CSV table of C-alpha atoms and ligand atoms in Angstrom, one decimal:
chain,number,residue,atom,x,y,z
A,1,UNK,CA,50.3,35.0,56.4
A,2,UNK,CA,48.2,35.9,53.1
A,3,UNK,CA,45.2,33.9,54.6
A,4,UNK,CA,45.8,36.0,58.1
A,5,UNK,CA,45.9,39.6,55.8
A,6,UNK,CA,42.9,38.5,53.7
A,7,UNK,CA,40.8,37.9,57.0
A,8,UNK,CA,41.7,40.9,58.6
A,9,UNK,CA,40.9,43.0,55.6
A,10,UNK,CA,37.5,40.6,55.2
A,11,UNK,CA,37.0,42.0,59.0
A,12,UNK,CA,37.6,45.5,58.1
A,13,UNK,CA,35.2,45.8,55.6
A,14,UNK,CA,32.6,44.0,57.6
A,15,UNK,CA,33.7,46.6,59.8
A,16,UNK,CA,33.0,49.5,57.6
A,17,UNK,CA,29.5,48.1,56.6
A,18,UNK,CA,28.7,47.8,60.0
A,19,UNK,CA,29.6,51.1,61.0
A,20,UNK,CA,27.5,53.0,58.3
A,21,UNK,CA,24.3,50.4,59.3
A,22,UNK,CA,24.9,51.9,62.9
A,23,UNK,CA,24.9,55.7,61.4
A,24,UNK,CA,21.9,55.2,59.9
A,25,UNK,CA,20.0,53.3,62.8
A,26,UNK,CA,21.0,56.0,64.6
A,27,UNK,CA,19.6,59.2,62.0
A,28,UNK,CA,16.4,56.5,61.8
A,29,UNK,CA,15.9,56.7,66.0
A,30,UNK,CA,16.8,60.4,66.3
A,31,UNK,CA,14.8,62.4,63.2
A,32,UNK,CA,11.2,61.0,64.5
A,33,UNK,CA,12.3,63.0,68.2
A,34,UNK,CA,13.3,66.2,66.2
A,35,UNK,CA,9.9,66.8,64.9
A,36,UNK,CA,8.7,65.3,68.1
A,37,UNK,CA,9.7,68.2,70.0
A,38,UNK,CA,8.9,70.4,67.0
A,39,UNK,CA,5.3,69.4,67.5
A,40,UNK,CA,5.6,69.8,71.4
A,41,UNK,CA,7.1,73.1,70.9
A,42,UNK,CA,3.7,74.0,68.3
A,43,UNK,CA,1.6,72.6,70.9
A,44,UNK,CA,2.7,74.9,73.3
A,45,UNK,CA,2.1,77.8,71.4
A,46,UNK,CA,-1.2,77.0,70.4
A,47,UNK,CA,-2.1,76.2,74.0
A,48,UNK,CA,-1.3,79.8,75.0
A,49,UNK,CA,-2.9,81.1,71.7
A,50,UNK,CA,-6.0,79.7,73.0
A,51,UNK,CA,-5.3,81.5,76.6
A,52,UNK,CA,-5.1,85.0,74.9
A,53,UNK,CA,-7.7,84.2,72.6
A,54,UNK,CA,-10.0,83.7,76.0
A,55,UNK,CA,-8.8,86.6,77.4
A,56,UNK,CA,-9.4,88.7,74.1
A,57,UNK,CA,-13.0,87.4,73.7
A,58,UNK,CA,-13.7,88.2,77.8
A,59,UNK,CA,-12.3,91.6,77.2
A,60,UNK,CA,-14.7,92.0,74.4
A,61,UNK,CA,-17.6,90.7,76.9
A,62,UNK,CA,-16.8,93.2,78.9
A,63,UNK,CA,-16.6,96.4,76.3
A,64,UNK,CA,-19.6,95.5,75.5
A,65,UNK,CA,-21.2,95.4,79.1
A,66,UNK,CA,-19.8,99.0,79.8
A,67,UNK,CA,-21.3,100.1,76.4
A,68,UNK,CA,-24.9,99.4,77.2
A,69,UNK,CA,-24.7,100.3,80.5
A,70,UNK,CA,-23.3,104.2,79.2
A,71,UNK,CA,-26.0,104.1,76.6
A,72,UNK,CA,-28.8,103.0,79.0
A,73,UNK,CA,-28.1,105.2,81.4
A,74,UNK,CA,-27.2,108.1,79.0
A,75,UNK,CA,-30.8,107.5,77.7
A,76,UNK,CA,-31.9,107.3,81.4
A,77,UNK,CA,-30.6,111.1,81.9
A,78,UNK,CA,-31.8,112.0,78.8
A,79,UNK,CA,-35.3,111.2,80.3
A,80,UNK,CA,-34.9,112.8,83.3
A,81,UNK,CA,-33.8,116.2,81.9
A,82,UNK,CA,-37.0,116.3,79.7
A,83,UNK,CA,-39.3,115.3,83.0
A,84,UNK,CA,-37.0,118.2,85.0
A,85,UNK,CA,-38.9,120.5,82.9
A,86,UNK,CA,-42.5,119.4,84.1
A,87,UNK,CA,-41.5,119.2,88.3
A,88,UNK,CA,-43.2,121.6,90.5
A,89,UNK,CA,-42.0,121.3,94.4
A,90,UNK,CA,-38.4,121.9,95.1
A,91,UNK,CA,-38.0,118.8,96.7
A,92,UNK,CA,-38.8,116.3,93.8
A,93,UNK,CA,-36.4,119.0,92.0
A,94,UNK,CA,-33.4,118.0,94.2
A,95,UNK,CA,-34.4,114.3,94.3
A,96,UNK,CA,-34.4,114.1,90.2
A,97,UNK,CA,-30.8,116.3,89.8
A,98,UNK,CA,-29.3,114.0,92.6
A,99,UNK,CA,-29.9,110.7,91.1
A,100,UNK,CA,-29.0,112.4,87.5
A,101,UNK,CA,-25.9,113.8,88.9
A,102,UNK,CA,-24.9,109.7,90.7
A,103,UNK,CA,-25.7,108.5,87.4
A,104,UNK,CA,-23.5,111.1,85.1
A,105,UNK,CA,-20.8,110.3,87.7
A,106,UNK,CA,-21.0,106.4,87.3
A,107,UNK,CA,-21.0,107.2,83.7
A,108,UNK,CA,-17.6,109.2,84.0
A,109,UNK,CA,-16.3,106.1,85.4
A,110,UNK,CA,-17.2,103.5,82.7
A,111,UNK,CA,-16.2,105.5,80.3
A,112,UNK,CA,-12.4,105.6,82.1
A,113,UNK,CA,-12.7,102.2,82.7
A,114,UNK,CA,-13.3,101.8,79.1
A,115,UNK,CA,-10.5,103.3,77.9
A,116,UNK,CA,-8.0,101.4,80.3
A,117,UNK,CA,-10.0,98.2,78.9
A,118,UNK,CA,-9.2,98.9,75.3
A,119,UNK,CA,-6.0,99.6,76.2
A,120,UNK,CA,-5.5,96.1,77.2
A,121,UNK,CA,-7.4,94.5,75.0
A,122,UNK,CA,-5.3,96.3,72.1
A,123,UNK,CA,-2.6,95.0,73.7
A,124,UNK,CA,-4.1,91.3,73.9
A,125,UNK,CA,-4.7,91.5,70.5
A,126,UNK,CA,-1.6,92.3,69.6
A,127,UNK,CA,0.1,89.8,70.9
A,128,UNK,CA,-2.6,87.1,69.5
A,129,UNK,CA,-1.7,88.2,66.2
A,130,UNK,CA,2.1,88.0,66.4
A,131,UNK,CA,1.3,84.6,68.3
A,132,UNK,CA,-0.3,83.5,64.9
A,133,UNK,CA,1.5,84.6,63.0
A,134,UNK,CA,4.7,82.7,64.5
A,135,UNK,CA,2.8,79.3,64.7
A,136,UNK,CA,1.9,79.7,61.0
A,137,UNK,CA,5.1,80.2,59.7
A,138,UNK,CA,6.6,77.3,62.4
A,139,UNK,CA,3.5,74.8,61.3
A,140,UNK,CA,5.0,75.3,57.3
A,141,UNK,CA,8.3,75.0,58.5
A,142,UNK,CA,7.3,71.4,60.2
A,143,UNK,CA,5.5,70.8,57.2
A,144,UNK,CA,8.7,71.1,54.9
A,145,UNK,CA,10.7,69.2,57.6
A,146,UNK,CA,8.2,66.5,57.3
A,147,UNK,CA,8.5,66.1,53.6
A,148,UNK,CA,12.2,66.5,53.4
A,149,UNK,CA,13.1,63.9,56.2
A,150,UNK,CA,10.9,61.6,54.7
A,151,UNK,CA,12.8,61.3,51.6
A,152,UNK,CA,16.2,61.5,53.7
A,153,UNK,CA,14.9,58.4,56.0
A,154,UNK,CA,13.6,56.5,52.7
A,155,UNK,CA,16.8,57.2,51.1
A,156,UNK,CA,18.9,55.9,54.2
A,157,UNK,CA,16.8,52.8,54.5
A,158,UNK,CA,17.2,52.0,51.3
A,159,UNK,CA,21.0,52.1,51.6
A,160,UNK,CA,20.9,50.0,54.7
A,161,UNK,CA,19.3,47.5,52.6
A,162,UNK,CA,22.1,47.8,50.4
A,163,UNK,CA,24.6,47.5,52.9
A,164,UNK,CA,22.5,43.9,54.3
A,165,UNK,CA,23.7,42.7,51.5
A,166,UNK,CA,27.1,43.8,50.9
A,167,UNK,CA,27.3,42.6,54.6
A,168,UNK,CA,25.8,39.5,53.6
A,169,UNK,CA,28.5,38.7,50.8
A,170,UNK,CA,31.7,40.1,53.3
A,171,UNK,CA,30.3,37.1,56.3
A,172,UNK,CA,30.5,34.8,53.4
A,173,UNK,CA,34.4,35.1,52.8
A,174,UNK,CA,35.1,35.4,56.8
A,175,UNK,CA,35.4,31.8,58.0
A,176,UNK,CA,32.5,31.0,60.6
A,177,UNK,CA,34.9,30.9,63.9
A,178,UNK,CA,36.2,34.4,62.7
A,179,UNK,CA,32.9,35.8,62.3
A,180,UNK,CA,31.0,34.6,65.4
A,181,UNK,CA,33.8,36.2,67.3
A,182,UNK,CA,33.0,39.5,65.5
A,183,UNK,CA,29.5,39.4,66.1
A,184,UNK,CA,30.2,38.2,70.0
A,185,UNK,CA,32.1,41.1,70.1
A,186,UNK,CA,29.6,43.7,68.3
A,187,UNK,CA,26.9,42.8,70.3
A,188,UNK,CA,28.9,43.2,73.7
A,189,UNK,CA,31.0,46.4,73.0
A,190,UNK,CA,30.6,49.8,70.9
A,191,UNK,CA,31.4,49.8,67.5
A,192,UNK,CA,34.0,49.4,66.3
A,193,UNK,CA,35.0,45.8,67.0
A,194,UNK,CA,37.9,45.6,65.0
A,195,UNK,CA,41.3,48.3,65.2
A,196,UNK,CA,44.5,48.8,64.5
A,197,UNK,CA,47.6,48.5,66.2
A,198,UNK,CA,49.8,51.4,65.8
A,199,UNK,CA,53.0,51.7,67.7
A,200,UNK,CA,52.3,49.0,70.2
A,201,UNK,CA,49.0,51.2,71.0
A,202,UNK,CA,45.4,49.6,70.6
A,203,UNK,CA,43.3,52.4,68.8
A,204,UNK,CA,40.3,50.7,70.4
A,205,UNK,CA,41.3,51.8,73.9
A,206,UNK,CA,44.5,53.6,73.3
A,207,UNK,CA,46.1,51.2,76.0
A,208,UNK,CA,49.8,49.7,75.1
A,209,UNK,CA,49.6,45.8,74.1
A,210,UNK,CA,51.8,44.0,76.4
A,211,UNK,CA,55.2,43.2,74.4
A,212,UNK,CA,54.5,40.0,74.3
A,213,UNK,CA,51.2,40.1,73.0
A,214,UNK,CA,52.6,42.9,70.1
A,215,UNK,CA,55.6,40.6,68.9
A,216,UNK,CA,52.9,37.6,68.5
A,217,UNK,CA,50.8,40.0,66.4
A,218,UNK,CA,53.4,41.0,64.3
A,219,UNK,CA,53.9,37.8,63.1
A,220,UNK,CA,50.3,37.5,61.6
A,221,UNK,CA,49.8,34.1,62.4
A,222,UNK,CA,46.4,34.3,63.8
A,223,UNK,CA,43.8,36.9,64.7
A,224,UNK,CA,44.1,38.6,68.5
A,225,UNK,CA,42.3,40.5,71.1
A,226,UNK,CA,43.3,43.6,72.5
A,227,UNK,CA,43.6,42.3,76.1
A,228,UNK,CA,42.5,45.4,77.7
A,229,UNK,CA,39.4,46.2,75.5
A,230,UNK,CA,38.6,42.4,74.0
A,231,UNK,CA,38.5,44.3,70.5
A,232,UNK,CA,39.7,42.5,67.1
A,233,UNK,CA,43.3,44.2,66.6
A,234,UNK,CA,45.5,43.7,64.0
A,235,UNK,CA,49.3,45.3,63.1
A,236,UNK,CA,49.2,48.3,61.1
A,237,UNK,CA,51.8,48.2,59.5
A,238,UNK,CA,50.8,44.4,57.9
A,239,UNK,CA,48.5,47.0,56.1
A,240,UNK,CA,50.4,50.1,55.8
A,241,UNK,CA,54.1,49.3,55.7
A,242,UNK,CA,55.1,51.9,52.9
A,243,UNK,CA,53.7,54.9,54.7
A,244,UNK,CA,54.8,54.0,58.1
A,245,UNK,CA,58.5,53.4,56.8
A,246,UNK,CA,58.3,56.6,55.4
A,247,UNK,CA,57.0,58.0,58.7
A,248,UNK,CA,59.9,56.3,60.6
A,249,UNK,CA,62.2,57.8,58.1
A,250,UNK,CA,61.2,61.3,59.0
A,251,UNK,CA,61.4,60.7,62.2
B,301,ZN,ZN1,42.1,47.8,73.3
């Protein structure tokens, strides 16, 4: 009976190890992806950064254009009203006020075009700056992520190493039939491969052991499966009797 209770608590730590190495492996598979889609995420943003940055710089093309043109042909009526002066016949008159009056008009409309332009350009550049401004303060923030989860995963690694060991020493005490049914068992099924028995119920799969089955573990002779589940199970109350008498007592 003592060899059957130093097993099963052999198995339990084992168990415990194992169960913090899978913790970790998990935090060391799942951190990389977090900043992963942090740096999708930047990506993204900088991608449409660049779009209104295009969009800002055509704009600008485009204020400019309407610029020279008003200026070119504000010169160009400038001209005209200085030569007006000179014109004798009535007819070259009418010709020169015409084509000054079609070019004041097209005028007119650049400069309302203009203003609906800077509108939206002001607008562009507004939200280019806010744009920025929000991938600056996210590319610091993956920046201190960075750092910090790089001493969290060293410092997990370096506790898994820890826990090899310790693992290392608990396989040593667990005789070699024991354990290669462990690891049979670890590799095939999740975690955990060993569980309790409480109340005729398997905590592995919270099915009843079959009466048979739960009078042959209470004897502690030698270590069972859960039939339903194939998990490691042992009797709580070989572990726990104190506390579960008292339970039974309030009951
Ligand atoms: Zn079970």
């Amino acid at each position: 009976m003592s060899l059957y209770i130093d097993q099963i608590r052999q198995l339990v730590i084992l168990q415990k190890i194992d169960s913090q190495i899978i913790e970790i492996d998990k935090r060391l598979e799942e951190a990389p992806k977090e900043l992963e889609s942090l740096q999708e995420a930047l990506t993204t943003k900088n991608e449409r950064l660049g779009q209104l940055k295009e969009r800002v710089d055509i704009l600008k093309d485009q204020q400019h254009k309407l610029e020279t043109d008003i200026e070119e042909d504000a010169t160009r009526i400038k001209k005209s009203k200085n030569k007006l002066m000179m014109v004798e016949n009535t007819k070259e008159y009418h010709a020169m006020m015409r084509e000054m009056d079609s070019l004041e008009k097209m005028n007119r409309m650049r400069e309302e075009e203009k203003v609906t332009l800077m509108e939206d350009l002001k607008d562009q550049e507004v939200l280019f700056e806010s744009l920025s401004e929000e991938i600056k303060a996210q590319e610091a923030d993956l920046k201190e992520k960075q750092t910090s989860m790089e001493l969290e995963l060293n410092k997990i690694k370096n506790k898994r190493k820890k826990l090899e060991k310790e693992k290392q020493a608990a396989c040593e005490l667990i005789p070699e039939p024991i354990f290669k049914r462990y690891d049979y068992i670890r590799t095939r099924l999740e975690s955990p491969v060993i569980v309790s028995v409480t109340d005729g119920i398997c905590n592995g799969c919270h099915i009843s052991i079959p009466p048979q089955k739960f009078i042959e573990l209470q004897k502690g002779e030698q270590i069972l499966s859960c039939p339903n589940c194939h998990r490691l199970i042992y009797w709580e109350d070989h572990f726990f009797p104190q506390e579960n008498a008292k339970e039974a007592a309030k009951k």
